[in-house]
Short mmCIF file of C-alpha atoms and ligand atoms in Angstrom, two decimals:
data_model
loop_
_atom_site.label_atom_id
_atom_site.label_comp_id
_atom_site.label_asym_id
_atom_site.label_seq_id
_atom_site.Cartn_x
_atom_site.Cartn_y
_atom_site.Cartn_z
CA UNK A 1 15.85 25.47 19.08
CA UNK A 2 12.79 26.94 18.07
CA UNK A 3 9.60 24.94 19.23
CA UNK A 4 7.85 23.46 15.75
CA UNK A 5 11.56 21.43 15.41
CA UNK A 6 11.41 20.51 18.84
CA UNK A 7 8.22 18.51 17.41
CA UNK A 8 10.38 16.56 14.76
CA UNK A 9 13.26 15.34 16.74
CA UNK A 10 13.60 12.01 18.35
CA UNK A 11 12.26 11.97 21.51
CA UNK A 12 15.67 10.44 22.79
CA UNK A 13 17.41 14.12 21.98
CA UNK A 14 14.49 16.17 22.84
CA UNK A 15 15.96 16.54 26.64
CA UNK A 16 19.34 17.41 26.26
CA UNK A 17 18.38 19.51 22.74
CA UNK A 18 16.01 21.36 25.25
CA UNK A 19 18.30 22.08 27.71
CA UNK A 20 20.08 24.71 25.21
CA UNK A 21 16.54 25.68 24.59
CA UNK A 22 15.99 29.88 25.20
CA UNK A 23 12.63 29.93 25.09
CA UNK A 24 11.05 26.40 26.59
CA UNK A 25 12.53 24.74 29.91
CA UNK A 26 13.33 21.00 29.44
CA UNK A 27 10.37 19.71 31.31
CA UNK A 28 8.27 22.04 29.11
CA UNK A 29 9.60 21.30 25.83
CA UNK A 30 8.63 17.60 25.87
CA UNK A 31 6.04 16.30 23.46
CA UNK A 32 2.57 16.53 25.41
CA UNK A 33 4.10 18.59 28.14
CA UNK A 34 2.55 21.25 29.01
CA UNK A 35 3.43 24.27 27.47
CA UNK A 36 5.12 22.52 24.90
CA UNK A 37 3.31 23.73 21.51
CA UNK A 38 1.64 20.30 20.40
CA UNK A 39 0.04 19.20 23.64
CA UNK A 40 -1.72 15.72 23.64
CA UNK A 41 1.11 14.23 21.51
CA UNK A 42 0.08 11.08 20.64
CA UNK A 43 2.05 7.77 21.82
CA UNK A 44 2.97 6.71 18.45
CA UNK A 45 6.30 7.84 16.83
CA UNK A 46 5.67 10.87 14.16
CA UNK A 47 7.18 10.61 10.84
CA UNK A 48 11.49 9.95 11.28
CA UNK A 49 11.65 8.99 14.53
CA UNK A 50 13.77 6.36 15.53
CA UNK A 51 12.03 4.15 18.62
CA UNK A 52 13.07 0.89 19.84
CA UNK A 53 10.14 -1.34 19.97
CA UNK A 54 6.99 -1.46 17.34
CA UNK A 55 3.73 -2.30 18.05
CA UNK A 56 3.62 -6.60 18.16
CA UNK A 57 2.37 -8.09 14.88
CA UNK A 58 -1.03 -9.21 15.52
CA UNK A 59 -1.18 -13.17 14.74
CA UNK A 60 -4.59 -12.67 12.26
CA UNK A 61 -1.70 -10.59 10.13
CA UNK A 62 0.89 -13.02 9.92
CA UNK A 63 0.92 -15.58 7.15
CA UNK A 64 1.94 -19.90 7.26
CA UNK A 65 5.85 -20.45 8.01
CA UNK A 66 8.50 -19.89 5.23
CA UNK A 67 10.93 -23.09 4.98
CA UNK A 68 14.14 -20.93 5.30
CA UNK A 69 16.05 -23.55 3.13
CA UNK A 70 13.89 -22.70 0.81
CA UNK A 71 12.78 -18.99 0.98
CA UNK A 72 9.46 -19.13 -0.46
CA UNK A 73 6.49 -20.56 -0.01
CA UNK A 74 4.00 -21.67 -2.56
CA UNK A 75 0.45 -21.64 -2.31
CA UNK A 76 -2.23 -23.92 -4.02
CA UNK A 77 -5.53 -21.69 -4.62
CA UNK A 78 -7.13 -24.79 -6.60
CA UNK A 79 -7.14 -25.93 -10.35
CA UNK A 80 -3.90 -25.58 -11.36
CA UNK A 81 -3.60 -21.95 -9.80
CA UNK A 82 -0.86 -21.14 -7.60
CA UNK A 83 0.55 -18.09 -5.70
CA UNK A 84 4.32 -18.10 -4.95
CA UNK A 85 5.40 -15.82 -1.85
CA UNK A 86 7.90 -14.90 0.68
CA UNK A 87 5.61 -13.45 2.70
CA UNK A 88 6.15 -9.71 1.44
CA UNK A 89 5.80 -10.10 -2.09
CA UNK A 90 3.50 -12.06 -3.71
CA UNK A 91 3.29 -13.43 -7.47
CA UNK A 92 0.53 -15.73 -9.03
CA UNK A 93 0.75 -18.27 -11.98
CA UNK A 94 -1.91 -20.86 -13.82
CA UNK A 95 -0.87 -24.22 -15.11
CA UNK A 96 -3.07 -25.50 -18.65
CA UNK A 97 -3.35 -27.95 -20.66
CA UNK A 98 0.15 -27.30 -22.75
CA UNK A 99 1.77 -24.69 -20.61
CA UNK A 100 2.34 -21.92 -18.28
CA UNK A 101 0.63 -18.23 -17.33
CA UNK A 102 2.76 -16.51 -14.97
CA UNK A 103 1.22 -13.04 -13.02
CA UNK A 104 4.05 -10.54 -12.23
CA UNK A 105 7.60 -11.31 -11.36
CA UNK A 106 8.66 -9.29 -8.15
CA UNK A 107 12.44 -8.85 -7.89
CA UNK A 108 12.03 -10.37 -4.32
CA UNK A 109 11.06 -13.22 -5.79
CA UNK A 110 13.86 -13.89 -8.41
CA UNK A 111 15.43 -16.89 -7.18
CA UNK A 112 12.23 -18.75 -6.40
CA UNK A 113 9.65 -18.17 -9.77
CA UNK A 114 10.95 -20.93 -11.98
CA UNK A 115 11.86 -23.33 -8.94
CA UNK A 116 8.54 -22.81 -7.78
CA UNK A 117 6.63 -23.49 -10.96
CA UNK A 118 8.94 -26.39 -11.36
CA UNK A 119 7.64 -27.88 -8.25
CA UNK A 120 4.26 -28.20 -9.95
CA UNK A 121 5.48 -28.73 -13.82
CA UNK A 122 7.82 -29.02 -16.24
CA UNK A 123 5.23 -27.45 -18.60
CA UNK A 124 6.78 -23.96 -20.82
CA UNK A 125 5.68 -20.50 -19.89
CA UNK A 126 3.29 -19.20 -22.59
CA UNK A 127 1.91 -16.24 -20.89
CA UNK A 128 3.33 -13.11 -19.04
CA UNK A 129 0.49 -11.01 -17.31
CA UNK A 130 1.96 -7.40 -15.90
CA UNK A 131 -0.50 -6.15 -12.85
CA UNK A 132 0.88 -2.80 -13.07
CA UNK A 133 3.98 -1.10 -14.32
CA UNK A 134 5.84 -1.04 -11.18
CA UNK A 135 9.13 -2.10 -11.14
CA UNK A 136 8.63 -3.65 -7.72
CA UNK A 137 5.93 -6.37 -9.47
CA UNK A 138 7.31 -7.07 -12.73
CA UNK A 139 11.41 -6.24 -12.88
CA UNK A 140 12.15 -9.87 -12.56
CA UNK A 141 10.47 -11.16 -15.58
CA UNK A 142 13.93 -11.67 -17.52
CA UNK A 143 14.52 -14.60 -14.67
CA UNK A 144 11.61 -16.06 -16.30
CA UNK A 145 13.96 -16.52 -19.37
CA UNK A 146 9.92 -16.00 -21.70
CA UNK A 147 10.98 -17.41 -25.14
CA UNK A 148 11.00 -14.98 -28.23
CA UNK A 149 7.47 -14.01 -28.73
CA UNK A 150 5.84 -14.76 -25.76
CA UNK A 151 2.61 -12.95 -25.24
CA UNK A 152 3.30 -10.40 -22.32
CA UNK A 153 0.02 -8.64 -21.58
CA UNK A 154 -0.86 -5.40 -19.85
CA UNK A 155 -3.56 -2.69 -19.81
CA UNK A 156 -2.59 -0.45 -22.26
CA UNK A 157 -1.64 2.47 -19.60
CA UNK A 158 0.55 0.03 -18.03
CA UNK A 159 2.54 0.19 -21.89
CA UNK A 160 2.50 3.69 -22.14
CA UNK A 161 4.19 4.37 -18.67
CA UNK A 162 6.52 1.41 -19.20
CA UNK A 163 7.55 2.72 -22.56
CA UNK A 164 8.27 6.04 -20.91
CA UNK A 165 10.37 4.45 -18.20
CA UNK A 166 12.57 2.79 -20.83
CA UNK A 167 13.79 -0.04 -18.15
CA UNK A 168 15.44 -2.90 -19.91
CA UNK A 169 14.56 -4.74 -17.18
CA UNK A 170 10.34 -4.24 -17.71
CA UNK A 171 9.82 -5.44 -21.13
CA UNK A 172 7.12 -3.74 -22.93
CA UNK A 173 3.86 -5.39 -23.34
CA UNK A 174 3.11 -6.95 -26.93
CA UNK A 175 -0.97 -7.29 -26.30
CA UNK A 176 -2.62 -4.32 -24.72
CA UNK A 177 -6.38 -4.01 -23.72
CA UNK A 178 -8.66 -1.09 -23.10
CA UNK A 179 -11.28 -2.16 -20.01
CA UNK A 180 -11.08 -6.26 -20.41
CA UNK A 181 -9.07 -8.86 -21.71
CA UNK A 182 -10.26 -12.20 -21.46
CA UNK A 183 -7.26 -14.62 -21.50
CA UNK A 184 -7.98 -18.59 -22.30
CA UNK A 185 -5.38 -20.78 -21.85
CA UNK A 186 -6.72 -24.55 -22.81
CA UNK A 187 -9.66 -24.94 -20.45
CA UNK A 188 -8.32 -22.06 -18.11
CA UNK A 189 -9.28 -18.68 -17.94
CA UNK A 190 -8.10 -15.17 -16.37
CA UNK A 191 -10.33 -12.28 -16.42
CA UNK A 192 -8.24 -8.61 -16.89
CA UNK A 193 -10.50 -5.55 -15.71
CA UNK A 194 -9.79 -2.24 -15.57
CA UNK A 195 -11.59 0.03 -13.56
CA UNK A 196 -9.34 3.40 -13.91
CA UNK A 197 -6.48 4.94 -12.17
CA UNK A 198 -6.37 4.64 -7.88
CA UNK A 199 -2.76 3.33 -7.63
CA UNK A 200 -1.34 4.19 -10.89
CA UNK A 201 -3.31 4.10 -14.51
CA UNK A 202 -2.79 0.71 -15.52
CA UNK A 203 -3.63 -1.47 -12.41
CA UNK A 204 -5.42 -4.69 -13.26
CA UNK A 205 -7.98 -6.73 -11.58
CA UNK A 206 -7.27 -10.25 -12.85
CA UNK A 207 -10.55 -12.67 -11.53
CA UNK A 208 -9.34 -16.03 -12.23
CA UNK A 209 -13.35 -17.66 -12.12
CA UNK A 210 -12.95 -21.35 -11.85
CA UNK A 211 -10.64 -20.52 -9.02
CA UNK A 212 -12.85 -17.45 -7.51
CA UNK A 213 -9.56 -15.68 -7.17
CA UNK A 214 -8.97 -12.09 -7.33
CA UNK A 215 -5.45 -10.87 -8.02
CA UNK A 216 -5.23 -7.05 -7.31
CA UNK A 217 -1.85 -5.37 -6.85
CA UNK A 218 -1.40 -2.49 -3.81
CA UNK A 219 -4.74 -2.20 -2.83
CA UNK A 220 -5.68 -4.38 0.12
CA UNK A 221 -3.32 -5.57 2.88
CA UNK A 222 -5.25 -8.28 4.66
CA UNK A 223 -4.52 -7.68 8.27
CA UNK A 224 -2.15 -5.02 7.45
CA UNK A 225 -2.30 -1.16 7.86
CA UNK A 226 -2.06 -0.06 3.88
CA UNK A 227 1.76 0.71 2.91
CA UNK A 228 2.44 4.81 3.57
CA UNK A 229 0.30 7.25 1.60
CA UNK A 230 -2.67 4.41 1.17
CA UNK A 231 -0.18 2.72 -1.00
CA UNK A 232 1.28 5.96 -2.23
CA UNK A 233 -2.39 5.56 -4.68
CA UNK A 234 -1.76 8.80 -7.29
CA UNK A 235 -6.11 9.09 -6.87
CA UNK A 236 -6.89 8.91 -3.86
CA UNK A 237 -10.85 9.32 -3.84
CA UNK A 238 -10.64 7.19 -6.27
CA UNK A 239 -8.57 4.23 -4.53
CA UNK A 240 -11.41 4.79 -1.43
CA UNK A 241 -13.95 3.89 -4.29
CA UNK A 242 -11.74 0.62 -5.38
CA UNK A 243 -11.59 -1.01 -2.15
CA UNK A 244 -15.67 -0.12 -2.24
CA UNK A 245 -15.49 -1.95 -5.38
CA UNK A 246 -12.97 -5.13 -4.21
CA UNK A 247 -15.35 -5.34 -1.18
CA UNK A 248 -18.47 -5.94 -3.53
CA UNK A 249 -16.78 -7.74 -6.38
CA UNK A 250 -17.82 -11.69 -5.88
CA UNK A 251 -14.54 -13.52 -5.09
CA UNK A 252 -13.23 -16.17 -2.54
CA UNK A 253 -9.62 -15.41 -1.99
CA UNK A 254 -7.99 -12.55 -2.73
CA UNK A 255 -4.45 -12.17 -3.79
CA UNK A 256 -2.69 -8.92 -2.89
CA UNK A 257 0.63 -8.41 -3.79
CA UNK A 258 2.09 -8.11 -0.18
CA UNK A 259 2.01 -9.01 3.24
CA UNK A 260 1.98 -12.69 4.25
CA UNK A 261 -1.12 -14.02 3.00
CA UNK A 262 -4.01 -13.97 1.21
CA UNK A 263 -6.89 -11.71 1.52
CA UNK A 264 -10.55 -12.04 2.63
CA UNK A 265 -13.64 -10.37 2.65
CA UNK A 266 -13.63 -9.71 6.22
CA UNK A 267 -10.24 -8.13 5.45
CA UNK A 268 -11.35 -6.01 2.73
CA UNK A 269 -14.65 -5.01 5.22
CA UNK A 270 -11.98 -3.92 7.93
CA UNK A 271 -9.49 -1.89 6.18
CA UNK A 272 -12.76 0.13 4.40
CA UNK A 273 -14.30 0.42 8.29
CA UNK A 274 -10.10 1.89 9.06
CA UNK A 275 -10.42 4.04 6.03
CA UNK A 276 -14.11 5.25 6.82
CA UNK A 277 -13.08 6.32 10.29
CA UNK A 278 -9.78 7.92 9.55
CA UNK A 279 -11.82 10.30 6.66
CA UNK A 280 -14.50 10.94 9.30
CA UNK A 281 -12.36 11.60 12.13
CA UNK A 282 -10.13 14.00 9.86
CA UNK A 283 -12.95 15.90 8.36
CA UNK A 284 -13.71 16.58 12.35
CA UNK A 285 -10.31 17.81 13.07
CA UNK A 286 -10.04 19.65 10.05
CA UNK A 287 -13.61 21.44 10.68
CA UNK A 288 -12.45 22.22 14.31
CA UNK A 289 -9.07 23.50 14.35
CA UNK A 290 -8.03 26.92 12.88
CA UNK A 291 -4.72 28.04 11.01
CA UNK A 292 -2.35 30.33 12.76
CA UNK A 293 -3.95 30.25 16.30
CA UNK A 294 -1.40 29.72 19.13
CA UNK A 295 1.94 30.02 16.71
CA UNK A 296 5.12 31.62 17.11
CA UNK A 297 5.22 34.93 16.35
CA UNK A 298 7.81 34.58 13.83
CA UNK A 299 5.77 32.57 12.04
CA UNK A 300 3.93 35.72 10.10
CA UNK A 301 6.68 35.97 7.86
CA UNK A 302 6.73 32.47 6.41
CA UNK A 303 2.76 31.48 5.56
CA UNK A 304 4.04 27.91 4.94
CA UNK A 305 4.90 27.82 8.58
CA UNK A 306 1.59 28.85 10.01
CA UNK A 307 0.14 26.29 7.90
CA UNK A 308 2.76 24.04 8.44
CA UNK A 309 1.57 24.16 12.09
CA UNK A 310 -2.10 24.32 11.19
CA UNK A 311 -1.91 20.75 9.67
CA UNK A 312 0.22 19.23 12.55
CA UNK A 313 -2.49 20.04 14.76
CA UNK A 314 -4.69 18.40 12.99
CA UNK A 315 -3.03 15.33 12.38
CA UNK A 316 -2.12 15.30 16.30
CA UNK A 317 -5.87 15.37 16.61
CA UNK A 318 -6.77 12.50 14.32
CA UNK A 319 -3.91 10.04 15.36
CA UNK A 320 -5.05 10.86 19.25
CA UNK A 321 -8.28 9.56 18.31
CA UNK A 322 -7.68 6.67 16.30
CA UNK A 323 -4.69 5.40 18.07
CA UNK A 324 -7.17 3.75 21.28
CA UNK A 325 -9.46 2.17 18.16
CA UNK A 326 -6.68 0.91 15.89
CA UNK A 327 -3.55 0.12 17.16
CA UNK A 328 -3.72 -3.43 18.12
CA UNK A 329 -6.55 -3.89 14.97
CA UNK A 330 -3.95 -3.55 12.20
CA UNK A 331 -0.52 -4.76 12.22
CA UNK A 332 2.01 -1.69 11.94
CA UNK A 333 -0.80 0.90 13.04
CA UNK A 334 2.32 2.79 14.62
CA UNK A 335 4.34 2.59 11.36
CA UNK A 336 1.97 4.00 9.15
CA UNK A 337 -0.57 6.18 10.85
CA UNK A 338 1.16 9.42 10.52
CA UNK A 339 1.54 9.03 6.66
CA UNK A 340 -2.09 8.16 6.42
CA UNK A 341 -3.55 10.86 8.06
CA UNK A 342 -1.15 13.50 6.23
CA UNK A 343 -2.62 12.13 3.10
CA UNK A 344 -6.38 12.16 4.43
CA UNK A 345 -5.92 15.80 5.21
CA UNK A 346 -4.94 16.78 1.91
CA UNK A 347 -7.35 15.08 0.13
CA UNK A 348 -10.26 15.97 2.14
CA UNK A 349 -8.63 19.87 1.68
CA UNK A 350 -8.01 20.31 -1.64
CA UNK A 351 -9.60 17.14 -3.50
CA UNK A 352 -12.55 15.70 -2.22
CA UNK A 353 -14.88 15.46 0.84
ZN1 LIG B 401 2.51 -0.58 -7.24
#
């Protein structure tokens, strides 16, 4: 067992795995040993390991109680706006004069869209609003049963990737918008900005004013630790700039997408102070640490393994240091913090500093 998979194995087979070991002794081989090749292993799991107990959900990240007769929950954000959720996913719709708007339709959230607008009225749906094209936002809309001809409306990106995906199940837009759509409904009013690609082209802001909500898809994750990869964002400079942007944009609430509630400033302000210190305390490790010091000598035939190695270390370095800062600040620090800084790496590498 050579020692850079010693590194990637479960920490529960690392003892007996090292005991066939030829070149480390078992006592050596263990992550942080030392002698072992990654000394000062942090505490958190890497990337596929298998560990019994998470870090405990802090309360600020958990949401209000889901009836479990019923499965969802709805939320009243004020003049006829309402967000329906079960706690992971989250969907939005606005009730007008005649009728119905209705935000994204999550899968997750099949059973509970038209039972949930039915709580508040018997009014029709007039309106479908896509966020984005993703599938795990908008697949459900045929539950919504829209009647022939109902408006569905999307940034015009979001059309172009949906029409690539060809999913019977994501019906293509039928009104498409550049930077802003304006969309009045009897006395109500949703605001559709576009502010370029972060998460994928296509992802909408939708301000809903007399409400001073903000609906933005994948971004934030009040209380959360963003979903792997910063939300798997295709732009990642770029998505750093957006949550710059959410943070100054002038809203009350914000509605998310995921997680178990809804978002705040002071949410926004702490995942940008998260994101601030991970770039800072990567650009350190990544300006002090060298590539193909202290490897195995069989290394120099395979360049991908020297650097391979050279980016574990400083990953090792970054989650060492922001482990004591952030693990009991964001909910799932432990699941997520090794994806993160991967990401951070790369981007501060090869795209931007
Ligand atoms: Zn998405």
């Amino acid at each position: 067992m050579k020692q850079l998979n010693t590194y990637f194995i479960s920490a529960l087979l690392l003892s007996s795995l090292a005991l066939t070991s030829t070149n480390t002794s078992a006592q050596e081989a263990a992550p942080g040993a030392i002698g072992h090749p990654y000394p000062n292993m942090p505490v958190i799991a890497t990337i596929g390991e298998r560990i019994d107990k998470h870090i405990t959900v802090n309360e600020s990240a958990k949401g209000p109680a889901i009836d479990p007769a019923k499965g969802y929950r709805l939320q009243d954000l004020g003049k006829g706006l309402y967000m329906i959720t079960d706690n992971a996913y989250q969907s939005m719709f606005l009730v007008y004069e005649t009728g119905v708007v209705v935000v994204d339709a999550p899968p997750p959230l099949e059973k509970y869209l038209l039972k949930g607008i039915a709580e508040v009225t018997n009014k029709p749906i007039t309106h479908m609003v896509y966020s984005h094209m993703h599938a795990d936002h908008i697949a459900a809309v045929n539950s919504l049963q829209l009647k022939k001809g109902t408006p569905i409306i999307a940034q015009e990106e979001t059309k172009r990737l949906l029409q690539r995906a060809n999913d019977p199940s994501r019906p293509l837009p039928t009104v498409t918008f550049k930077d802003k759509y304006v969309l009045k409904a009897g006395s109500q009013v949703l605001e559709l900005n576009y502010y370029g690609n972060a998460h994928i082209p296509g992802n909408t802001y939708i301000y809903a004013p007399a409400q001073r909500t903000l609906m933005v898809i994948d971004m934030v994750f009040p209380g959360w630790m963003p979903w792997r990869r910063f939300a798997v964002a295709q732009d990642i400079p770029a998505y750093f700039e957006q949550i710059e942007l959410i943070n100054k944009l002038d809203w009350d609430v914000l509605v998310s997408g995921h997680v178990a509630r809804t978002g705040t400033h002071a949410d926004v302000a702490l995942q940008l102070e998260f994101m601030s210190d991970l770039k800072k305390a990567t650009s350190k490790a990544l300006a002090a640490t060298k590539a193909g010091i202290d490897v195995d000598v069989s290394y120099g035939e395979n360049p991908w393994a020297i650097f391979d190695d050279y980016i574990d270390k400083v990953v090792i370095q970054v989650v060492n240091e922001l482990t004591p800062r952030w693990s009991s600040r964001l909910a799932a620090f432990d699941i997520y913090i090794w994806d993160q800084v991967y990401s951070m790496e790369q981007t501060l590498r090869i795209e931007q500093q």
